[in-house]
Amino acid sequence: MTPTHRNVFRVAALLMAVCVANVYVFAGPVVTAVADSDTVFAPQTGGTLTTTDNKQVIVNGNRVGAGTTVLPNSSIETPSGVGATVQLGFAEVSISPGSDIVLDFTPGTDVTVTLKRGCVVIRTQGNATGMIIRPDGTSVATGTGKVANACDREGAAVPVGTAGATVGGGIDKALLAVLLIGAGGAAVAALTLAGRGFNPSPSNP
Amino acid sequence: MNTRRILTTLVSLALFASCALAAWGAWRAGGGRLLAKYAGASLASETARRAVRMSPEDPETHSALGLVLYNTKEAGALAEFERAAALRPRDYVLWLQLGRAREEAGDAEGALQALGEALRLAPFYSAPRWQYGNVLYRRGRLDEAFAELRRASVSNPTLYPALADLAWGTYRGDAGAVERVAAPRNALERLALARLFARKGRPDLALAHFRAAGEIDADDRRRFLKELLTARQFEAAYEVWAGGREDARGGAGKGLFTEPGFEGRVNTSELGFGWRQERAFEGVTLSIDTRSPNSGARSLLVEWGGHANPGVSVISQLVVLEPGARYRLSFHARTEQVKTGGPPVVVVSDASAEDARVLAESKPLPQGTAAWQVYEAEFDATPKTEAVLVSLRRQNCDANPCPMFGRVWLDDFSLRKL
């Protein structure tokens, strides 16, 4: 085999290695959680729990994940880093990470949240009403805006959903840089190897 | 020779081209995954769309786009989940995801269909079955729902307590229905049911399931005991506590102190019905003293070195007794160089009452130095009093802070029904 052909095979081998490495690096699982609600609600006998990345929260002292039915007068505790939403059909209750609440409701009519710790938001539909009772005994009603939110202390962050990440745009620049540098390095290595193959006077006899 | 060289060159070029094509494909697939992963974490819908454009045949990119649209409440989420499941129909996770999305979009039958497919693909996994059971439940198909939930809890025993709790809520405290639906089959499930009944104020059923559970480990026993004590189910708690001790007293233990003369092992940090120190205080030291007890070989020595808060309990014991009966508490004490504005007293409070009201209080222990003498206090247990808390604390001072110095020995506690 001539040196040229050997180098062609070297480049092909390198490309093959690069493509295998690509697949190997990027084949990690994508976040597959279904976390928040869509806009259509159906009447139901109990609420449907959704959580950040389908992680577990504590309902009535038991660890449960997304999809679990939540009945009236249930206590819900969310650990730090895990938010939860309870879809009631006529209302939606969003609970921030690190909260502790008691959720009570009459299907189709009203929902009451007794807040012990953390933050909570109630959004109602139609004629349904919602109320949050704070730890100090004061209360917040949904009113005409059909939204009520409250925290156990001033200035705490109210929940925005259960996806567990803030909304943002664009690709992670550092990751992209690493990717481009890696690809560039591989290309340079390939070209160097190929170029050496065409040298009629290699340094080693 | 020329033909051979041309052929070799052509083969090399073909190989090179196919490798380049593979690298390009891998680049697109990898890039698509990378973008999808980032989009899923950051809820960036444009990035998710770019991922789909980059790798349109990859179910992961569609799944990620669906997730982002779902969370940002943009249209088209369901279609992306559908597409992801269609691209990789043998992945139960995608069907599970689709099932959840369909249900929340109001398509319960579609959800059941998708979750049924997830179940078919992963019949022994708990997650699809739990989801399927919950959707059935919310459709009002309770019998089918509980059957599925029960099967899910067999695959994943940590789901069993949630199943029992759901049954309790559904049948509004009908214990028979809960037992029928939850159908405990082993010690752990029986214990879970016992804990549920304890929390719901049914100590009789809690104990029945606890007894049926047979041998359980110390941690489970402690957790169950804690729940019973929190629910103020003292008789049941006593049985659970005593069952885990080698030196358990016979009978129900009503009106009997544990280690009344401090002669045996005293562990003040153990939960239950022995002597307990809720928390240690600076300036107060507890120890067992073998010098000059009132009787036997040992007594309790409490040393105060300036502790200033008279309202706290220094040491206490829960004692189960007969509701509605009249009792006399007696104990022996001696003091040495006691100096304080708030002398020590032994207080009996109602552990069954939420306000833990005081039922009786001994006369204060003397200032200075005094030999062993007996102290007594009588009280009436209310019809709801299952247990009393006997504790050593101090009378309030006029001054604040209210320090105390000196040593007190206690021995031979007893309760006598009058």
Coordinates of C-alpha atoms in Angstrom, one line a residue:
Chain A
M1 CA 0.0 0.0 0.0
T2 CA 1.4 3.4 -0.9
P3 CA 1.9 6.1 1.7
T4 CA -0.8 8.2 0.1
H5 CA -3.4 5.4 0.5
R6 CA -2.2 4.6 4.0
N7 CA -2.8 8.2 4.9
V8 CA -6.2 8.2 3.3
F9 CA -7.1 5.3 5.5
R10 CA -5.7 7.2 8.5
V11 CA -7.9 10.1 7.8
A12 CA -10.9 7.8 7.3
A13 CA -10.1 6.1 10.6
L14 CA -9.9 9.5 12.3
L15 CA -13.2 10.6 10.9
M16 CA -14.7 7.3 12.0
A17 CA -13.3 7.8 15.5
V18 CA -14.7 11.4 15.5
C19 CA -18.2 10.2 14.5
V20 CA -18.2 7.4 17.0
A21 CA -17.0 9.9 19.7
N22 CA -19.8 12.3 18.7
V23 CA -22.5 9.7 19.1
Y24 CA -21.0 8.5 22.4
V25 CA -20.8 12.0 23.8
F26 CA -24.2 13.2 22.8
A27 CA -26.3 10.1 23.3
G28 CA -27.2 11.1 26.9
P29 CA -30.9 11.1 27.8
V30 CA -32.9 14.3 27.1
V31 CA -35.1 15.6 29.9
T32 CA -38.4 13.9 29.3
A33 CA -40.5 15.3 32.0
V34 CA -43.9 16.5 31.4
A35 CA -44.2 19.2 34.0
D36 CA -46.8 21.8 33.6
S37 CA -50.3 22.0 32.3
D38 CA -51.8 22.7 29.0
T39 CA -54.7 25.0 28.6
V40 CA -57.6 22.6 28.4
F41 CA -59.0 21.3 31.6
A42 CA -61.4 18.4 32.2
P43 CA -63.6 17.8 35.2
Q44 CA -62.1 15.2 37.5
T45 CA -62.7 13.8 41.0
G46 CA -59.2 14.6 42.3
G47 CA -56.4 16.8 41.3
T48 CA -53.5 15.7 39.2
L49 CA -50.0 16.3 40.5
T50 CA -47.1 17.4 38.3
T51 CA -43.6 18.0 39.6
T52 CA -40.3 19.4 38.4
D53 CA -38.6 16.7 36.3
N54 CA -41.2 14.2 37.7
K55 CA -39.3 14.2 41.0
Q56 CA -41.0 13.2 44.1
V57 CA -42.8 15.4 46.6
I58 CA -44.6 14.5 49.9
V59 CA -48.3 14.2 49.8
N60 CA -50.0 13.3 53.2
G61 CA -46.6 12.1 54.4
N62 CA -46.0 9.8 51.5
R63 CA -43.4 10.3 48.7
V64 CA -45.2 10.4 45.3
G65 CA -44.3 11.5 41.8
A66 CA -46.1 13.2 38.9
G67 CA -49.4 11.9 37.8
T68 CA -50.6 11.0 41.3
T69 CA -54.1 11.9 42.3
V70 CA -54.5 14.6 45.0
L71 CA -57.7 14.5 47.1
P72 CA -59.2 17.4 49.1
N73 CA -57.6 18.3 52.4
S74 CA -54.2 17.0 51.4
S75 CA -50.9 18.2 52.8
I76 CA -48.2 18.8 50.2
E77 CA -44.5 19.4 50.9
T78 CA -42.1 20.2 48.2
P79 CA -38.3 19.7 48.8
S80 CA -35.9 22.4 47.8
G81 CA -35.4 22.4 44.0
V82 CA -38.6 20.6 43.3
G83 CA -41.8 22.6 42.5
A84 CA -45.2 21.1 42.0
T85 CA -48.5 21.9 40.3
V86 CA -51.9 20.5 41.1
Q87 CA -54.4 20.6 38.2
L88 CA -57.9 20.6 39.6
G89 CA -59.7 21.1 36.3
F90 CA -61.3 24.3 37.4
A91 CA -58.1 25.7 39.0
E92 CA -54.4 25.2 39.0
V93 CA -52.3 25.4 42.2
S94 CA -48.5 26.1 41.7
I95 CA -46.3 25.4 44.7
S96 CA -42.7 26.6 44.8
P97 CA -39.8 24.4 45.9
G98 CA -39.4 24.2 49.7
S99 CA -43.0 24.8 50.5
D100 CA -45.5 23.2 52.8
I101 CA -49.2 23.6 52.2
V102 CA -52.6 22.0 52.9
L103 CA -54.8 21.9 49.8
D104 CA -58.5 21.8 50.1
F105 CA -61.1 22.1 47.4
T106 CA -64.6 21.5 46.3
P107 CA -64.6 20.1 42.8
G108 CA -65.6 22.8 40.3
T109 CA -66.3 25.4 42.9
D110 CA -63.5 26.6 45.2
V111 CA -60.0 25.9 46.3
T112 CA -58.3 26.9 49.6
V113 CA -54.6 26.7 50.3
T114 CA -53.4 26.9 53.9
L115 CA -49.8 28.0 53.5
K116 CA -47.4 26.9 56.2
R117 CA -44.1 27.6 54.4
G118 CA -42.9 28.8 51.0
C119 CA -44.9 30.3 48.2
V120 CA -48.0 29.3 46.2
V121 CA -50.1 30.6 43.3
I122 CA -53.7 29.8 42.5
R123 CA -55.2 30.4 39.1
T124 CA -59.0 29.7 38.7
Q125 CA -61.3 29.4 35.7
G126 CA -64.9 30.4 35.2
N127 CA -66.8 31.2 38.4
A128 CA -64.5 29.2 40.6
T129 CA -62.9 30.9 43.6
G130 CA -59.5 30.5 45.3
M131 CA -58.0 31.6 48.6
I132 CA -54.6 31.4 50.2
I133 CA -54.4 31.6 54.0
R134 CA -51.0 32.7 55.1
P135 CA -49.2 31.5 58.2
D136 CA -50.1 34.7 60.0
G137 CA -53.8 34.1 59.4
T138 CA -54.2 36.8 56.7
S139 CA -55.7 35.6 53.4
V140 CA -55.5 36.4 49.7
A141 CA -58.4 35.7 47.3
T142 CA -58.3 35.2 43.6
G143 CA -60.8 38.0 43.0
T144 CA -61.6 39.3 39.5
G145 CA -58.1 38.6 38.2
K146 CA -58.6 34.9 38.9
V147 CA -55.1 34.7 40.3
A148 CA -53.9 34.7 43.9
N149 CA -50.3 34.4 45.1
A150 CA -48.7 34.5 48.5
C151 CA -45.5 33.6 50.3
D152 CA -44.8 33.0 53.9
R153 CA -42.5 36.0 54.0
E154 CA -42.1 39.2 52.1
G155 CA -39.9 39.1 49.0
A156 CA -39.9 35.4 48.5
A157 CA -40.0 34.1 44.9
V158 CA -43.4 33.0 43.7
P159 CA -43.5 29.8 41.6
V160 CA -43.5 30.1 37.8
G161 CA -44.0 26.5 36.8
T162 CA -42.5 23.1 37.5
A163 CA -39.9 22.8 34.8
G164 CA -37.2 23.7 37.4
A165 CA -35.3 26.1 35.1
T166 CA -35.7 29.7 34.3
V167 CA -36.8 30.6 30.8
G168 CA -33.8 31.6 28.6
G169 CA -32.6 31.5 25.1
G170 CA -29.5 30.5 23.1
I171 CA -27.1 27.7 23.5
D172 CA -24.7 27.5 26.4
K173 CA -21.7 29.4 25.1
A174 CA -19.0 27.5 27.0
L175 CA -20.4 24.2 25.8
L176 CA -20.4 25.5 22.2
A177 CA -16.9 26.7 22.6
V178 CA -15.7 23.3 23.8
L179 CA -17.5 21.7 21.0
L180 CA -16.0 24.0 18.3
I181 CA -12.5 23.7 19.8
G182 CA -12.8 20.0 19.8
A183 CA -14.0 19.8 16.3
G184 CA -11.3 22.3 15.2
G185 CA -8.6 20.2 16.9
A186 CA -9.8 17.1 15.2
A187 CA -9.8 18.8 11.8
V188 CA -6.3 20.1 12.3
A189 CA -5.1 16.7 13.4
A190 CA -6.7 15.1 10.3
L191 CA -5.1 17.7 8.0
T192 CA -1.7 17.3 9.6
L193 CA -1.8 13.6 9.2
A194 CA -3.0 13.8 5.7
G195 CA -0.4 16.5 4.8
R196 CA 2.5 14.4 6.3
G197 CA 1.4 11.6 4.0
F198 CA 2.1 13.6 0.9
N199 CA 5.6 14.7 2.0
P200 CA 8.0 13.0 -0.5
S201 CA 10.9 13.3 2.0
P202 CA 9.7 12.2 5.3
S203 CA 12.0 13.0 8.2
N204 CA 12.2 9.3 9.1
P205 CA 13.5 7.0 6.5
Chain B
M1 CA -1.2 -1.9 -12.4
N2 CA -2.9 1.3 -13.4
T3 CA -6.3 -0.2 -13.1
R4 CA -5.5 -1.5 -9.6
R5 CA -4.3 1.9 -8.5
I6 CA -7.4 3.5 -9.9
L7 CA -9.6 0.9 -8.1
T8 CA -7.8 1.5 -4.8
T9 CA -8.1 5.2 -5.2
L10 CA -11.9 4.9 -5.9
V11 CA -12.3 2.6 -2.9
S12 CA -10.4 5.0 -0.7
L13 CA -12.5 7.9 -1.9
A14 CA -15.7 5.9 -1.4
L15 CA -14.6 5.0 2.1
F16 CA -13.7 8.6 2.8
A17 CA -17.0 9.9 1.5
S18 CA -19.0 7.4 3.5
C19 CA -17.0 8.3 6.6
A20 CA -17.5 12.0 6.0
L21 CA -21.2 11.3 5.5
A22 CA -21.3 9.3 8.8
A23 CA -19.4 12.1 10.6
W24 CA -21.9 14.7 9.2
G25 CA -24.8 12.5 10.4
A26 CA -23.2 12.1 13.8
W27 CA -22.6 15.8 14.0
R28 CA -26.2 16.5 13.2
A29 CA -27.5 13.9 15.6
G30 CA -25.2 14.9 18.3
G31 CA -25.8 18.6 17.8
G32 CA -29.6 17.9 17.8
R33 CA -29.3 16.1 21.1
L34 CA -27.1 18.8 22.6
L35 CA -29.5 21.5 21.6
A36 CA -32.5 19.4 22.8
K37 CA -30.9 18.8 26.1
Y38 CA -30.1 22.5 26.6
A39 CA -33.6 23.5 25.4
G40 CA -35.3 21.1 27.8
A41 CA -33.4 22.6 30.7
S42 CA -33.8 26.2 29.8
L43 CA -37.2 26.1 28.1
A44 CA -35.8 27.9 25.1
S45 CA -38.4 27.1 22.4
E46 CA -36.3 28.4 19.5
T47 CA -33.4 26.2 20.5
A48 CA -35.7 23.2 20.7
R49 CA -37.0 24.0 17.2
R50 CA -33.5 24.2 15.9
A51 CA -32.8 20.8 17.5
V52 CA -35.7 19.4 15.6
R53 CA -34.5 21.0 12.3
M54 CA -31.1 19.6 12.9
S55 CA -32.2 16.1 13.7
P56 CA -35.8 15.7 12.5
E57 CA -35.9 11.9 12.8
D58 CA -34.7 11.9 16.4
P59 CA -37.6 11.3 18.9
E60 CA -35.5 13.0 21.6
T61 CA -35.6 16.3 19.8
H62 CA -39.3 16.1 19.4
S63 CA -39.8 15.1 23.0
A64 CA -37.7 18.0 24.1
L65 CA -39.6 20.5 21.9
G66 CA -42.9 19.1 23.2
L67 CA -41.7 19.6 26.7
V68 CA -40.6 23.2 26.1
L69 CA -43.9 24.0 24.3
Y70 CA -45.8 22.3 27.1
N71 CA -44.1 24.3 29.8
T72 CA -44.3 27.6 28.0
K73 CA -47.9 27.0 27.2
E74 CA -47.3 27.3 23.4
A75 CA -49.4 25.4 20.9
G76 CA -48.1 22.2 19.4
A77 CA -46.8 20.3 22.4
L78 CA -49.1 17.4 22.0
A79 CA -48.2 17.0 18.3
E80 CA -44.5 16.8 19.2
F81 CA -45.1 14.1 21.9
E82 CA -47.2 12.2 19.3
R83 CA -44.3 12.5 16.8
A84 CA -41.7 11.4 19.3
A85 CA -43.8 8.3 20.2
A86 CA -44.4 7.5 16.5
L87 CA -40.6 7.7 15.8
R88 CA -39.7 5.4 18.6
P89 CA -42.9 3.3 19.3
R90 CA -41.1 0.8 21.5
D91 CA -40.1 3.3 24.1
Y92 CA -42.5 3.2 27.0
V93 CA -41.2 6.5 28.4
L94 CA -42.4 8.4 25.3
W95 CA -45.8 6.8 25.6
L96 CA -45.9 7.6 29.3
Q97 CA -45.1 11.2 28.4
L98 CA -47.8 11.3 25.7
G99 CA -50.3 9.8 28.1
R100 CA -49.8 12.5 30.7
A101 CA -50.0 15.2 28.1
R102 CA -53.1 13.8 26.6
E103 CA -54.8 13.6 29.9
E104 CA -54.0 17.2 30.9
A105 CA -55.2 18.3 27.5
G106 CA -58.5 16.7 28.3
D107 CA -58.2 13.6 26.3
A108 CA -58.6 11.0 29.0
E109 CA -59.4 8.1 26.6
G110 CA -56.4 9.0 24.5
A111 CA -54.3 9.1 27.6
L112 CA -55.5 5.7 28.6
Q113 CA -54.6 4.4 25.2
A114 CA -51.1 5.8 25.3
L115 CA -50.5 4.6 28.9
G116 CA -51.9 1.2 27.9
E117 CA -49.2 1.1 25.2
A118 CA -46.6 2.1 27.8
L119 CA -47.9 -0.7 30.0
R120 CA -47.7 -3.2 27.2
L121 CA -44.1 -2.3 26.6
A122 CA -43.1 -2.3 30.3
P123 CA -45.6 -4.5 32.0
F124 CA -43.4 -4.9 35.2
Y125 CA -42.5 -1.3 35.6
S126 CA -44.5 0.6 38.3
A127 CA -44.5 4.1 36.7
P128 CA -46.8 3.4 33.7
R129 CA -49.1 1.3 35.8
W130 CA -49.3 3.9 38.5
Q131 CA -50.1 6.5 35.9
Y132 CA -52.6 4.3 34.2
G133 CA -54.3 3.6 37.6
N134 CA -54.4 7.3 38.4
V135 CA -56.1 8.2 35.1
L136 CA -58.6 5.4 35.7
Y137 CA -59.2 6.8 39.1
R138 CA -59.8 10.3 37.8
R139 CA -62.3 8.9 35.3
G140 CA -64.2 7.4 38.2
R141 CA -63.4 3.8 37.4
L142 CA -62.4 3.0 40.9
D143 CA -62.3 -0.8 41.0
E144 CA -60.1 -0.9 37.9
A145 CA -58.0 2.0 39.2
F146 CA -57.3 0.4 42.6
A147 CA -56.4 -2.9 40.9
E148 CA -53.8 -1.2 38.8
L149 CA -52.5 0.9 41.6
R150 CA -52.2 -2.2 43.8
R151 CA -50.2 -3.9 41.1
A152 CA -48.0 -0.9 40.7
S153 CA -47.3 -1.0 44.4
V154 CA -46.3 -4.6 44.2
S155 CA -43.6 -3.6 41.6
N156 CA -42.6 -0.6 43.7
P157 CA -43.4 -1.0 47.4
T158 CA -42.8 2.7 48.2
L159 CA -46.1 3.4 46.4
Y160 CA -48.1 1.4 48.9
P161 CA -48.5 4.1 51.6
A162 CA -49.8 6.5 48.9
L163 CA -52.2 3.8 47.7
A164 CA -53.5 3.3 51.2
D165 CA -53.9 7.0 51.7
L166 CA -55.8 7.4 48.5
A167 CA -58.1 4.6 49.5
W168 CA -58.7 6.2 52.9
G169 CA -59.6 9.5 51.2
T170 CA -61.8 7.8 48.6
Y171 CA -63.8 5.7 51.0
R172 CA -63.9 8.5 53.6
G173 CA -62.4 6.6 56.5
D174 CA -64.2 3.3 55.8
A175 CA -61.5 1.1 57.3
G176 CA -63.0 -2.1 55.8
A177 CA -63.0 -0.7 52.3
V178 CA -59.4 0.5 52.8
E179 CA -58.3 -2.9 54.0
R180 CA -60.1 -4.6 51.0
V181 CA -58.6 -2.3 48.4
A182 CA -55.1 -2.1 49.9
A183 CA -55.1 -5.8 50.8
P184 CA -51.8 -6.0 52.7
R185 CA -49.7 -9.0 51.8
N186 CA -46.5 -8.6 53.8
A187 CA -45.1 -7.1 57.0
L188 CA -44.1 -3.8 55.3
E189 CA -47.5 -3.3 53.8
R190 CA -49.2 -4.1 57.1
L191 CA -46.9 -1.6 58.9
A192 CA -47.8 1.0 56.3
L193 CA -51.5 0.4 56.9
A194 CA -50.9 0.5 60.7
R195 CA -49.2 3.9 60.3
L196 CA -52.1 5.2 58.2
F197 CA -54.6 4.1 60.8
A198 CA -52.5 5.6 63.6
R199 CA -52.5 8.9 61.8
K200 CA -56.2 8.8 61.1
G201 CA -57.0 8.1 64.8
R202 CA -57.8 4.4 64.6
P203 CA -55.3 2.9 67.1
D204 CA -57.3 -0.3 67.4
L205 CA -56.7 -1.0 63.7
A206 CA -53.2 0.3 63.8
L207 CA -52.3 -2.1 66.5
A208 CA -54.1 -5.0 64.8
H209 CA -52.0 -4.5 61.7
F210 CA -48.9 -3.9 63.7
R211 CA -49.3 -7.2 65.5
A212 CA -50.1 -9.0 62.3
A213 CA -46.9 -7.6 60.7
G214 CA -44.8 -9.8 63.0
E215 CA -41.1 -9.0 63.3
I216 CA -40.2 -5.6 62.1
D217 CA -36.9 -3.8 62.4
A218 CA -36.1 -1.2 65.1
D219 CA -36.2 1.8 62.8
D220 CA -39.7 0.9 61.5
R221 CA -40.8 0.3 65.0
R222 CA -39.4 3.7 66.1
R223 CA -41.1 5.5 63.2
F224 CA -44.4 3.9 64.0
L225 CA -44.0 4.7 67.7
K226 CA -43.3 8.4 66.8
E227 CA -46.5 8.6 64.8
L228 CA -48.6 7.1 67.6
L229 CA -47.1 9.5 70.1
T230 CA -47.7 12.4 67.7
A231 CA -51.3 11.3 67.4
R232 CA -51.5 10.9 71.2
Q233 CA -52.4 7.2 70.9
F234 CA -50.6 6.4 74.1
E235 CA -51.9 2.9 74.9
A236 CA -51.1 1.7 71.4
A237 CA -47.7 3.5 71.6
Y238 CA -46.9 1.8 74.8
E239 CA -47.6 -1.6 73.3
V240 CA -45.3 -0.8 70.4
W241 CA -42.6 0.6 72.6
A242 CA -42.8 -2.3 75.1
G243 CA -42.7 -4.9 72.4
G244 CA -39.3 -3.7 71.3
R245 CA -37.8 -3.9 74.8
E246 CA -36.3 -6.9 76.5
D247 CA -37.2 -5.4 79.9
A248 CA -40.8 -4.6 79.1
R249 CA -43.2 -4.6 81.9
G250 CA -46.0 -7.1 81.9
G251 CA -49.6 -6.1 81.4
A252 CA -50.6 -2.8 80.0
G253 CA -48.1 -0.9 82.2
K254 CA -50.9 1.4 83.5
G255 CA -49.7 3.5 86.3
L256 CA -46.2 2.1 86.3
F257 CA -43.0 4.0 86.0
T258 CA -40.1 2.7 83.9
E259 CA -37.0 2.6 86.0
P260 CA -38.7 4.3 89.0
G261 CA -35.6 4.0 91.1
F262 CA -33.0 4.4 88.3
E263 CA -31.6 1.0 89.1
G264 CA -31.5 -0.3 85.5
R265 CA -30.4 1.2 82.2
V266 CA -31.6 4.7 81.7
N267 CA -31.3 6.2 78.2
T268 CA -32.7 9.7 78.3
S269 CA -32.6 10.1 74.5
E270 CA -34.8 7.1 73.7
L271 CA -38.3 7.9 72.4
G272 CA -41.1 6.2 74.4
F273 CA -42.0 5.7 78.0
G274 CA -38.7 5.8 79.8
W275 CA -37.0 8.8 81.4
R276 CA -36.4 11.4 78.8
Q277 CA -34.4 14.6 78.5
E278 CA -36.0 16.5 75.7
R279 CA -32.9 18.6 75.3
A280 CA -29.7 19.2 77.2
F281 CA -29.3 22.6 78.9
E282 CA -26.1 24.4 79.7
G283 CA -25.8 24.6 83.5
V284 CA -27.8 21.4 84.2
T285 CA -26.2 18.0 84.5
L286 CA -27.9 14.6 84.9
S287 CA -26.1 11.6 86.2
I288 CA -26.8 8.3 88.1
D289 CA -25.3 8.4 91.6
T290 CA -24.5 5.3 93.6
R291 CA -23.8 7.2 96.8
S292 CA -26.5 7.1 99.5
P293 CA -29.6 6.3 97.4
N294 CA -33.0 6.3 99.2
S295 CA -33.3 2.6 98.3
G296 CA -31.6 0.1 96.1
A297 CA -28.2 1.0 94.7
R298 CA -28.7 4.1 92.6
S299 CA -30.6 7.4 92.4
L300 CA -30.7 10.3 89.9
L301 CA -28.5 13.3 90.6
V302 CA -29.4 16.6 89.0
E303 CA -26.8 19.4 89.3
W304 CA -27.6 23.0 88.6
G305 CA -24.8 25.3 87.9
G306 CA -26.6 28.6 87.1
H307 CA -29.2 27.5 84.6
A308 CA -31.5 30.5 84.4
N309 CA -34.8 29.3 82.7
P310 CA -37.2 27.7 85.3
G311 CA -39.9 26.8 82.8
V312 CA -38.2 24.0 81.0
S313 CA -38.5 20.3 81.8
V314 CA -35.2 18.9 83.0
I315 CA -36.2 15.2 82.8
S316 CA -39.6 13.6 82.3
Q317 CA -41.4 10.3 81.8
L318 CA -44.7 9.5 80.0
V319 CA -46.8 7.1 82.1
V320 CA -49.9 5.4 80.7
L321 CA -52.8 5.2 83.2
E322 CA -56.5 4.5 83.5
P323 CA -58.7 7.3 82.1
G324 CA -61.0 8.9 84.7
A325 CA -59.2 7.4 87.7
R326 CA -57.6 9.2 90.7
Y327 CA -53.9 8.7 91.3
R328 CA -51.3 9.6 93.9
L329 CA -47.8 10.4 92.7
S330 CA -45.0 9.9 95.2
F331 CA -41.2 10.2 95.0
H332 CA -38.2 10.7 97.3
A333 CA -35.8 13.6 97.0
R334 CA -32.9 15.2 98.9
T335 CA -31.1 18.4 98.3
E336 CA -27.6 19.9 98.8
Q337 CA -26.7 23.6 98.8
V338 CA -29.7 24.5 96.7
K339 CA -29.9 28.3 96.2
T340 CA -32.6 29.7 93.9
G341 CA -35.6 31.9 93.6
G342 CA -37.5 29.2 91.7
P343 CA -37.1 25.8 93.5
P344 CA -37.5 22.5 91.7
V345 CA -40.9 20.8 91.6
V346 CA -42.3 17.6 90.0
V347 CA -45.3 18.4 87.7
V348 CA -47.9 16.0 86.4
S349 CA -49.5 17.2 83.1
D350 CA -52.1 15.7 80.9
A351 CA -50.3 14.3 77.8
S352 CA -53.6 13.5 76.1
A353 CA -54.7 17.1 76.1
E354 CA -53.6 19.5 73.4
D355 CA -52.8 22.2 76.0
A356 CA -50.9 19.7 78.2
R357 CA -52.7 21.2 81.2
V358 CA -51.1 20.6 84.6
L359 CA -53.0 18.1 86.8
A360 CA -50.9 18.2 89.9
E361 CA -47.6 19.7 91.3
S362 CA -45.5 18.5 94.2
K363 CA -44.5 20.9 96.9
P364 CA -41.2 22.6 96.0
L365 CA -38.0 20.9 97.0
P366 CA -36.3 22.7 99.9
Q367 CA -33.5 25.3 99.6
G368 CA -30.2 24.6 101.2
T369 CA -29.4 21.0 102.2
A370 CA -32.1 18.5 103.3
A371 CA -32.1 14.7 103.8
W372 CA -34.3 12.2 101.8
Q373 CA -38.0 12.8 102.3
V374 CA -41.1 11.7 100.5
Y375 CA -43.2 14.0 98.3
E376 CA -46.7 13.4 97.1
A377 CA -49.3 14.9 94.8
E378 CA -52.8 13.6 93.9
F379 CA -54.6 14.2 90.7
D380 CA -57.7 13.1 88.7
A381 CA -57.2 11.8 85.2
T382 CA -59.9 13.0 82.9
P383 CA -62.0 10.5 81.0
K384 CA -59.8 11.3 77.9
T385 CA -56.5 11.0 79.7
E386 CA -54.5 8.0 78.4
A387 CA -51.2 9.2 79.8
V388 CA -49.6 11.8 82.0
L389 CA -46.2 13.4 81.7
V390 CA -44.3 13.5 85.0
S391 CA -41.5 16.1 84.7
L392 CA -39.0 17.8 86.9
R393 CA -38.9 21.6 86.4
R394 CA -38.7 24.7 88.5
Q395 CA -41.3 27.1 89.9
N396 CA -41.3 30.5 88.2
C397 CA -39.2 33.2 89.9
D398 CA -40.2 36.8 90.5
A399 CA -36.8 37.8 88.9
N400 CA -35.7 37.2 85.4
P401 CA -33.3 35.6 84.7
C402 CA -33.8 33.0 87.5
P403 CA -30.6 31.0 88.0
M404 CA -30.3 28.0 90.3
F405 CA -27.3 26.4 92.0
G406 CA -27.1 23.2 94.0
R407 CA -27.7 19.4 93.7
V408 CA -30.9 17.4 93.9
W409 CA -31.3 13.6 94.1
L410 CA -34.5 11.8 93.1
D411 CA -35.5 8.2 93.7
D412 CA -38.4 5.8 94.0
F413 CA -41.1 7.3 91.8
S414 CA -44.5 5.6 92.0
L415 CA -48.2 6.1 91.0
R416 CA -50.9 4.6 93.1
K417 CA -54.5 4.4 91.9
L418 CA -56.8 5.6 94.7

